[in-house]
CSV table of C-alpha atoms in Angstrom, one decimal:
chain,number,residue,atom,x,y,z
A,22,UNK,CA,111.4,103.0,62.7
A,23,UNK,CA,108.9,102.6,65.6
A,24,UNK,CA,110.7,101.9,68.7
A,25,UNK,CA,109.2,98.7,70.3
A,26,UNK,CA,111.0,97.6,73.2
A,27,UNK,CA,109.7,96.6,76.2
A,28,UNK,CA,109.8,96.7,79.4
A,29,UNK,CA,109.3,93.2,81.1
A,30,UNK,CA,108.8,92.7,84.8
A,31,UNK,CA,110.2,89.3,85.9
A,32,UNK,CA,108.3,87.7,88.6
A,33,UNK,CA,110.4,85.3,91.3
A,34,UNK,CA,109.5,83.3,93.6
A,35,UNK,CA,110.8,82.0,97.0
A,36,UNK,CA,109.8,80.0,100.0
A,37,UNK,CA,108.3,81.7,102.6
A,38,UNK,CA,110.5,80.7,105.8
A,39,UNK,CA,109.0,78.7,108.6
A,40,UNK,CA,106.6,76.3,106.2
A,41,UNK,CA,108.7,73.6,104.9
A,42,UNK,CA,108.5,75.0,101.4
A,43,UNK,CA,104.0,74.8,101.5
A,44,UNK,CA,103.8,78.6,100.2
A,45,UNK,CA,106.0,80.8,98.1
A,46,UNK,CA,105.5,84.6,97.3
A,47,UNK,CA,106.9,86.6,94.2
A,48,UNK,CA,108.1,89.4,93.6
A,49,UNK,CA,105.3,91.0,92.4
A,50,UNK,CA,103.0,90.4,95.8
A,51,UNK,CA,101.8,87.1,95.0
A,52,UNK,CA,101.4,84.3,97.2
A,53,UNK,CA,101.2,80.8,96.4
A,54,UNK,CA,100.9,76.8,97.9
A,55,UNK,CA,103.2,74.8,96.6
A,56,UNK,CA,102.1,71.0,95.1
A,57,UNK,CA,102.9,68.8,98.5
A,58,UNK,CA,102.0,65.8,99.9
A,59,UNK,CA,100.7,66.2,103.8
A,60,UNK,CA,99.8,62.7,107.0
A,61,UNK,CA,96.0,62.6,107.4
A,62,UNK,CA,94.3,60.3,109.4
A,63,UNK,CA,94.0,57.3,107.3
A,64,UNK,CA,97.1,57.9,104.9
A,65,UNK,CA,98.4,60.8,102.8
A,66,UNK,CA,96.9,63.1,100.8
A,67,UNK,CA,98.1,65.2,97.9
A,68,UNK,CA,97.4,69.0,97.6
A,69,UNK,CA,97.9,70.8,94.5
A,70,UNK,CA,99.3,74.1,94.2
A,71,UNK,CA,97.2,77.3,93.9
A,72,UNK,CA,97.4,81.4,94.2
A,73,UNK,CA,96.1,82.1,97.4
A,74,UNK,CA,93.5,85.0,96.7
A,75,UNK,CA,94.2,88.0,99.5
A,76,UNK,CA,91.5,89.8,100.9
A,77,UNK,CA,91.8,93.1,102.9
A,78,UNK,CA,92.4,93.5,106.4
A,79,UNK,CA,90.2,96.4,107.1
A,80,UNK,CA,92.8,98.3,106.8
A,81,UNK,CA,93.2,98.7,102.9
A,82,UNK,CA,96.4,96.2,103.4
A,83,UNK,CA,96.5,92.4,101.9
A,84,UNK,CA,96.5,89.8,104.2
A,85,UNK,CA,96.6,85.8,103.8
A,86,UNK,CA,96.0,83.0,105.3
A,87,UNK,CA,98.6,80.1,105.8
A,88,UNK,CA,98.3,76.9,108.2
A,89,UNK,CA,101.8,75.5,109.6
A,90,UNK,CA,102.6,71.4,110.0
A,91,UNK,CA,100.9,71.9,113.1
A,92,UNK,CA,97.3,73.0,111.5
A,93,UNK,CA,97.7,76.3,112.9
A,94,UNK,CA,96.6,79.3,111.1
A,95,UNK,CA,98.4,82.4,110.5
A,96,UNK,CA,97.1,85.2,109.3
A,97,UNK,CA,100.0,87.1,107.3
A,98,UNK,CA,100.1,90.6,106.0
A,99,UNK,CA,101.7,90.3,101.8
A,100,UNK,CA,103.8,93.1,101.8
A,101,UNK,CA,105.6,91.7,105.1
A,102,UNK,CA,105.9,88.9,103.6
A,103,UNK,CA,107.3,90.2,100.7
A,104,UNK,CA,110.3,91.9,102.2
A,105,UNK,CA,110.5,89.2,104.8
A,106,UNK,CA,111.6,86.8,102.0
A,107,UNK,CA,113.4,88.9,99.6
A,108,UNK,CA,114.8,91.5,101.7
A,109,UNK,CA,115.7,90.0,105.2
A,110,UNK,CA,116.7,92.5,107.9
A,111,UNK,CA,119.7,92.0,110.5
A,112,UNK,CA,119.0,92.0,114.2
A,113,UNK,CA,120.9,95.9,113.9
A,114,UNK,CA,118.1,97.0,111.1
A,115,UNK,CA,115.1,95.2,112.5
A,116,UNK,CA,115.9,97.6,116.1
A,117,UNK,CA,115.7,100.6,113.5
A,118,UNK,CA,113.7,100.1,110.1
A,119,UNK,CA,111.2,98.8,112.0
A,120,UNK,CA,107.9,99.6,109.6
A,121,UNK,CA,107.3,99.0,105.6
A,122,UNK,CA,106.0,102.0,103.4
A,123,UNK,CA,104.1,101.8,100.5
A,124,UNK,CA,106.2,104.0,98.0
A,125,UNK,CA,103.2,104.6,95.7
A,126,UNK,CA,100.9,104.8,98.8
A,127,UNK,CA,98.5,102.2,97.5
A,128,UNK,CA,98.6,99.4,100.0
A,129,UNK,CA,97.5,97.0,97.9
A,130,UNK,CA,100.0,97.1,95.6
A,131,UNK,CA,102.5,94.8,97.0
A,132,UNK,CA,105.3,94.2,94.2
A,133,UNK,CA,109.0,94.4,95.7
A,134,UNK,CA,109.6,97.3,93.7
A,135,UNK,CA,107.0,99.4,96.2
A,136,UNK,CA,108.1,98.3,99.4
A,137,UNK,CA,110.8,99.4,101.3
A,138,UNK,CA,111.7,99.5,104.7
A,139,UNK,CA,111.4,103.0,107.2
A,140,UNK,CA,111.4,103.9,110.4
A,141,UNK,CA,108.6,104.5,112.4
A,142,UNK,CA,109.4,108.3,112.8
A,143,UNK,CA,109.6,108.1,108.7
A,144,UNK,CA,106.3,106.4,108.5
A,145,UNK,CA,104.4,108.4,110.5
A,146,UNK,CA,105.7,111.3,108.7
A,147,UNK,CA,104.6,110.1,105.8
A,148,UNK,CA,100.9,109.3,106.5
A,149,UNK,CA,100.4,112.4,107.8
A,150,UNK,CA,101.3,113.7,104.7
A,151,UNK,CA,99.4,111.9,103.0
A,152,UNK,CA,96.0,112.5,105.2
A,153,UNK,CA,96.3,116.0,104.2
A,154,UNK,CA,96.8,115.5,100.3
A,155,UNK,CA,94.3,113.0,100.5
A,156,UNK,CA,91.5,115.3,102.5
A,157,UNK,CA,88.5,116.9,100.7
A,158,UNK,CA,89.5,120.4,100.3
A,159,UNK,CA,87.2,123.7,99.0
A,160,UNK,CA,88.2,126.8,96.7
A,161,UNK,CA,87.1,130.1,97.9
A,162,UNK,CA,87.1,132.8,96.1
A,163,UNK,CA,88.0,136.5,97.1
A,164,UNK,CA,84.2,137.2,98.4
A,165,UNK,CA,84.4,134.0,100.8
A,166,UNK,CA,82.1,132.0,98.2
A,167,UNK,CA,83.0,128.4,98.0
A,168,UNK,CA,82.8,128.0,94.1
A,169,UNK,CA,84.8,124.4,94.1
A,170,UNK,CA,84.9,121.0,95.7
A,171,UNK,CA,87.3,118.6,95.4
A,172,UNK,CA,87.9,115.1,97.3
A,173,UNK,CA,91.4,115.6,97.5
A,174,UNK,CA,94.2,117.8,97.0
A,175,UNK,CA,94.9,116.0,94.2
A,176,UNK,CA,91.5,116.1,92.3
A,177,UNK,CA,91.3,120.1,93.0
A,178,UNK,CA,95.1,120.6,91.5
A,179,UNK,CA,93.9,118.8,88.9
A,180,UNK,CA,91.1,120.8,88.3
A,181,UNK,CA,92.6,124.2,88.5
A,182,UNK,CA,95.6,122.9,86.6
A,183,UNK,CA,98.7,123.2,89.0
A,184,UNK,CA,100.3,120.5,90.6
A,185,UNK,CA,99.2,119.1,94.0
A,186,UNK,CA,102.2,120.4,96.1
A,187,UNK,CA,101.2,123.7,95.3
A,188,UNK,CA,97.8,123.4,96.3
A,189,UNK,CA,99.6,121.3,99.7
A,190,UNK,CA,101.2,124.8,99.8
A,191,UNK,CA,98.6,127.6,99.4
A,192,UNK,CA,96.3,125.2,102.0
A,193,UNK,CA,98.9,125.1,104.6
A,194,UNK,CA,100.0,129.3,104.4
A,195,UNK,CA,96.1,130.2,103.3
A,196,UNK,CA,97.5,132.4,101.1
A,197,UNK,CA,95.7,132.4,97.3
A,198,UNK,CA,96.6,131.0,94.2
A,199,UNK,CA,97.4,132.6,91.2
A,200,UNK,CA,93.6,132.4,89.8
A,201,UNK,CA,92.6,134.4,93.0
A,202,UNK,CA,91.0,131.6,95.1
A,203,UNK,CA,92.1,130.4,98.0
A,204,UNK,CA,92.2,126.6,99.3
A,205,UNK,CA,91.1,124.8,101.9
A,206,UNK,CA,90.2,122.1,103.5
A,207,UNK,CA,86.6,120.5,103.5
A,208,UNK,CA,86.0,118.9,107.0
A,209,UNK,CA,82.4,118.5,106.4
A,210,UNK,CA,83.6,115.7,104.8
A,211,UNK,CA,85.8,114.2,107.0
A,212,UNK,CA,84.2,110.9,108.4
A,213,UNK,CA,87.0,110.9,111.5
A,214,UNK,CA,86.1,113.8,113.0
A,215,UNK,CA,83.7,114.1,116.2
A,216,UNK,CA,81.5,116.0,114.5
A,217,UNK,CA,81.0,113.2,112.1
A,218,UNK,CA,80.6,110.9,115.1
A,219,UNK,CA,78.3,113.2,117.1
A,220,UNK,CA,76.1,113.3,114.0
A,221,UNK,CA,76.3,109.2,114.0
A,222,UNK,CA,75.8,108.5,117.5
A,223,UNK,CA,73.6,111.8,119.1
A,224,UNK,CA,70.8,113.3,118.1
A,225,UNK,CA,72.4,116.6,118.9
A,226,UNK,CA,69.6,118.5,117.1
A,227,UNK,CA,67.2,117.7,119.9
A,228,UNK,CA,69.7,118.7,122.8
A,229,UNK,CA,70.5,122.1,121.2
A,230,UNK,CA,66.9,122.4,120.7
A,231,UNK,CA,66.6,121.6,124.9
A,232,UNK,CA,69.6,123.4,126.0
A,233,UNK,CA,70.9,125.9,123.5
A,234,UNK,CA,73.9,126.2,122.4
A,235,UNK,CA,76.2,123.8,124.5
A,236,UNK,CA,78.0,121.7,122.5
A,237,UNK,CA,82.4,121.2,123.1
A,238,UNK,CA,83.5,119.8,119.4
A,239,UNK,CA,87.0,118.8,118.8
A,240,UNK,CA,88.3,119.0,115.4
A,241,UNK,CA,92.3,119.6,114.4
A,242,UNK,CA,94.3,117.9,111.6
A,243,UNK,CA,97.1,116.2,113.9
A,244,UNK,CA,98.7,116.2,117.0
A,245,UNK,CA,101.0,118.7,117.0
A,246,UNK,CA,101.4,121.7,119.0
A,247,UNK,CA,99.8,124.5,118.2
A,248,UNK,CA,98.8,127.6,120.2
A,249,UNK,CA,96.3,129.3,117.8
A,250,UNK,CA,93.0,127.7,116.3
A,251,UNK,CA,92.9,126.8,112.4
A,252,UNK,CA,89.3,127.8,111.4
A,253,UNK,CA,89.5,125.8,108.6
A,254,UNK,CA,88.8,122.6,111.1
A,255,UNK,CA,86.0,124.8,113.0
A,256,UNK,CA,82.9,122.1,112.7
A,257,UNK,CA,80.0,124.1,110.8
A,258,UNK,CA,76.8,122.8,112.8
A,259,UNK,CA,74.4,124.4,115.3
A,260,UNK,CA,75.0,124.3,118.9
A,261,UNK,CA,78.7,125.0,119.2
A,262,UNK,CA,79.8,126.7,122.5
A,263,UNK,CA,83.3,125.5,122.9
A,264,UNK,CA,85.5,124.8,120.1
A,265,UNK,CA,88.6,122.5,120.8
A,266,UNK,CA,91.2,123.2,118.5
A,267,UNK,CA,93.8,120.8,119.5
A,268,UNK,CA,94.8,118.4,122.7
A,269,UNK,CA,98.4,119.6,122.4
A,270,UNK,CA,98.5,123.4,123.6
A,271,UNK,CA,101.8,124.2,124.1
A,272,UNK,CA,103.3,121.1,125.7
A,273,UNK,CA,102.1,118.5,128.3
A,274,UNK,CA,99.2,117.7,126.3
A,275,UNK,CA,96.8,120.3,127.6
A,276,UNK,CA,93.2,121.1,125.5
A,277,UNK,CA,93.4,124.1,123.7
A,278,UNK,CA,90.1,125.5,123.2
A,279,UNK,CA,88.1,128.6,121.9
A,280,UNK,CA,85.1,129.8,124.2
A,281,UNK,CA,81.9,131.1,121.5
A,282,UNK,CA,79.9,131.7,125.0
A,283,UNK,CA,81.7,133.2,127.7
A,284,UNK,CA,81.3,131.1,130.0
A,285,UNK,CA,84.9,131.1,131.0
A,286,UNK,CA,86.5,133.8,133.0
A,287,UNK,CA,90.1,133.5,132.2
A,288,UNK,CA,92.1,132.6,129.0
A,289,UNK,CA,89.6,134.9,126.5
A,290,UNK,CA,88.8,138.5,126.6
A,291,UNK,CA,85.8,139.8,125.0
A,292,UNK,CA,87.6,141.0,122.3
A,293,UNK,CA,89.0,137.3,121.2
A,294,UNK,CA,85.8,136.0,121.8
A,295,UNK,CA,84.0,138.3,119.2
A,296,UNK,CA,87.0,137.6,116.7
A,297,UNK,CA,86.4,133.9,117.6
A,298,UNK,CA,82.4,134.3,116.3
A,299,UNK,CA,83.5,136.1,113.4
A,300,UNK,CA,85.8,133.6,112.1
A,301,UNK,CA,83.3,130.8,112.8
A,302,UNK,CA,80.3,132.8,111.1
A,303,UNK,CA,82.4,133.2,108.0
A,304,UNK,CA,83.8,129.4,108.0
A,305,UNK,CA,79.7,128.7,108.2
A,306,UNK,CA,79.0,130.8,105.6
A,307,UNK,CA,81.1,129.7,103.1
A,308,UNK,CA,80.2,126.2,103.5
A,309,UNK,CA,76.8,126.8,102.4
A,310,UNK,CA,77.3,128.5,99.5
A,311,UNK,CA,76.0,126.7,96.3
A,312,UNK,CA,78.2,125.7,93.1
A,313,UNK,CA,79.3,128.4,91.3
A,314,UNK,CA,81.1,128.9,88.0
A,315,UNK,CA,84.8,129.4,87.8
A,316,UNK,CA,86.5,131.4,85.2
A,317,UNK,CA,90.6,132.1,85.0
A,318,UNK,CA,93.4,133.1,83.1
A,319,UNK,CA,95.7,130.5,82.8
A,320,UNK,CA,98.3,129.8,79.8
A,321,UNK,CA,98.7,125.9,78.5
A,322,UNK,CA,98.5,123.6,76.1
A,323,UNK,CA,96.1,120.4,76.0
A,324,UNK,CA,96.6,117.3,74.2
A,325,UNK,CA,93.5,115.9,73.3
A,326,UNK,CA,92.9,111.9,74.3
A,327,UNK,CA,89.6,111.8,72.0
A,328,UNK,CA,87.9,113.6,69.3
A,329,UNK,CA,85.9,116.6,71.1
A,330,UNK,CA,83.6,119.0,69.4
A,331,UNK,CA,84.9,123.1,69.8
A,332,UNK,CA,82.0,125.6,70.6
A,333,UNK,CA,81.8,129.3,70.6
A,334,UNK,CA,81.1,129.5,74.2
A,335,UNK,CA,81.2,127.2,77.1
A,336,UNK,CA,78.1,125.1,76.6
A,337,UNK,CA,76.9,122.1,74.7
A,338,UNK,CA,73.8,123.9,74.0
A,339,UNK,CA,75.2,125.8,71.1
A,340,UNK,CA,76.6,124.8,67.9
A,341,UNK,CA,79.8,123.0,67.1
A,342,UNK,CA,81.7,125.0,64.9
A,343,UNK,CA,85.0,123.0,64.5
A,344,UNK,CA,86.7,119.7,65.5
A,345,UNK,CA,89.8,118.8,67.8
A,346,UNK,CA,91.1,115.0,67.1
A,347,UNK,CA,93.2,112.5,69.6
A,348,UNK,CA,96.8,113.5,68.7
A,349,UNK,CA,96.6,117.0,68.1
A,350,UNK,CA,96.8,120.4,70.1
A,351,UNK,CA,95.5,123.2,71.1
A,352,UNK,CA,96.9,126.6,72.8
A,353,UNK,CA,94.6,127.7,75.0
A,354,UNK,CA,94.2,131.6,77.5
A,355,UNK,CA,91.9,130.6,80.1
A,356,UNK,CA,90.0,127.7,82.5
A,357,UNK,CA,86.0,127.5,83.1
A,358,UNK,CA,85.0,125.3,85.6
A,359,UNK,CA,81.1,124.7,85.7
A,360,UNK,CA,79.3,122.1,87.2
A,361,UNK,CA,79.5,119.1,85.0
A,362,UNK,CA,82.7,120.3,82.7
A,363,UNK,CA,86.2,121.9,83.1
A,364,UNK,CA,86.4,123.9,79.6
A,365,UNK,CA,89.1,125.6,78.1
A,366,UNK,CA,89.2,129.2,76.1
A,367,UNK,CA,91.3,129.5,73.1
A,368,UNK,CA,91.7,132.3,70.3
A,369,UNK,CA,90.8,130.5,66.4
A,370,UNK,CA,93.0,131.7,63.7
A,371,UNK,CA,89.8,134.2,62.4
A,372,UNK,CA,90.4,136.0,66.0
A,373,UNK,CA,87.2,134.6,68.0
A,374,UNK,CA,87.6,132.3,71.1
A,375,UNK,CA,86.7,128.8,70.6
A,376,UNK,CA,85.8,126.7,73.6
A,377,UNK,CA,86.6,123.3,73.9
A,378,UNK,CA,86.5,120.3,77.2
A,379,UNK,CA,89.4,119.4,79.2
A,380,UNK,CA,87.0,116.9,81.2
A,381,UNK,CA,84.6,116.0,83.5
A,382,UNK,CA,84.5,118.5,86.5
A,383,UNK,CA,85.7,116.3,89.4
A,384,UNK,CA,85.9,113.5,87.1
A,385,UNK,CA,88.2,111.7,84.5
A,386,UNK,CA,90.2,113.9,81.6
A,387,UNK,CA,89.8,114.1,78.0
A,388,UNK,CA,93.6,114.6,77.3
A,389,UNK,CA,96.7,116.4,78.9
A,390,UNK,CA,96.8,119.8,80.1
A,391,UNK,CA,100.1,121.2,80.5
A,392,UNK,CA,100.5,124.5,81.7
A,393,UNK,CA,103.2,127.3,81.4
């Protein structure tokens, strides 16, 4: 017999304090007036009750609008409103659990189940974390060719297969996966950095073209210390003479910066300086290189989400020569990644390879890939 219970998500409401019982919010992030009468000029008025619609603060967090007995607006932030009504802190926790995380990290997504109260120490923790699994990264493979891209960690373990703290992992050592490739991150993407900003504001093509190569670029993924440059944040543009790889060298917040020029006289010898070229030639190089198709040996299984068409090789181009249907599986030796599709290799039962799609490259799935 089909099992067919349910799940069911009860939403409450409550007042929110300090309105005389005009709004409520629910468990489940919504907010609400309440049916009330209110003194106007001339007499009363009656108001009907209504979800209040939230819109975002600019921010990526849902904020509302509420007006007090006094006509005064307020513009209040859902998810502390939330925990302010359901979860009330002491006057001990409100001196410690002073912030409110997201446990899914969406921060629109404002049910009482999600929230819970942190620390800032906690919090901050946390969205670093997440900046990094959240950053475009590349895949390199052992000839320094960038043969993948991927928005996030996330979207690149999901294209290779693994799971996304292994790819957090081989980013932060730069040692190689399994496959042979190595990951890292994409900062030609990243819209914070001051290359991004230099490229916005300054037309530095025109001042390199004037003065040469003159340009002091700082890009690093946090504020920690460090005493050694990470070459994956080197900015790949003309005109770079000093790099600045961090504004915490050592302690006391000092720059921490790699000369390309030798301009300076003390801190870099000639050797470091032509190590310091090299690294940066090859991070350029890499970032240029075009698309190219991935193949790997990697054992799983996929569960097909929708009927998909088996070829003898990894292309639409040729002829289908069997069938895979929603429900059923396949065993399968080895990953193709090309430009539009991830495919999969299997062996048939008449000892060929069959090839069939595990989705779009960079894009949604066409079933579940486990591997083993």
């Amino acid at each position: 017999m089909q099992n067919t219970n349910k799940v069911i998500e009860v939403e409450l409401w409550r007042d929110v304090a300090g309105y005389n019982g005009a709004y409520q919010v629910s468990s489940m992030g919504r907010v609400r007036s309440t049916d009330r009468v209110i003194k106007v000029t001339n007499g009363q008025r009656h108001l009907v009750g209504h979800i209040i619609q939230p819109h975002d603060n600019g921010l990526g967090y849902m904020q509302v609008n509420l007006i007090d007995t006094d006509h005064k607006l307020h513009a209040m932030l859902v998810h502390k409103l939330v925990l302010d009504t359901f979860m009330p802190l002491s006057a001990d926790e409100s001196q410690t659990l002073t912030d409110i995380d997201h446990i899914d990290s969406c921060r629109s997504n404002n049910r009482l189940s999600n929230l819970r109260r942190v620390t800032h120490a906690d919090n901050l923790r946390k969205e670093h974390r997440m900046n990094q699994i959240r950053h475009a990264c590349i895949a390199i493979n052992e000839e320094g060719e960038i043969v993948l891209k991927a928005k996030s960690m996330t979207a690149m373990a999901k294209l290779l297969g693994v799971s996304q703290s292994a790819i957090s992992a081989h980013v932060n050592s730069g040692k190689p996966l399994a496959t042979g490739l190595t990951v890292a991150r994409d900062n030609d993407t990243d819209a914070k950095s001051g290359k991004a900003y230099l490229n916005a504001h300054v037309n530095t093509s025109a001042i390199v073209k004037t003065y040469g190569s003159c340009l002091w670029l700082a890009e690093y993924p946090d504020y920690l210390v460090r005493t050694s440059p990470d070459y994956n944040y080197f900015p790949s543009m003309d005109g770079v003479a000093i790099f600045q790889f961090t504004s915490m060298y050592k302690a006391g917040g000092l720059d921490g910066n790699v000369d390309l020029t030798g301009i300076t006289k003390t801190g870099y010898t000639t050797a470091s300086k032509k190590q310091a070229q090299t690294n940066v030639k090859k991070a350029q190089a890499t970032k240029k290189a075009p698309f190219k198709v991935v193949k790997y040996s990697q054992r799983g299984v996929f569960y097909p989400s929708r009927t998909l068409a088996v070829r003898y090789t990894d292309s639409d181009k040729v002829s289908q020569i069997a069938t895979y249907y929603k429900g059923e599986r396949v065993t399968y030796n080895a990953v193709i990644i090309e430009h539009d599709f991830v495919w999969a290799r299997y062996t048939r039962s008449n000892g060929l390879y069959g090839f069939i799609k595990l989705g779009v490259t960079n894009g949604h799935d066409y079933g579940k890939r486990v591997t083993y």
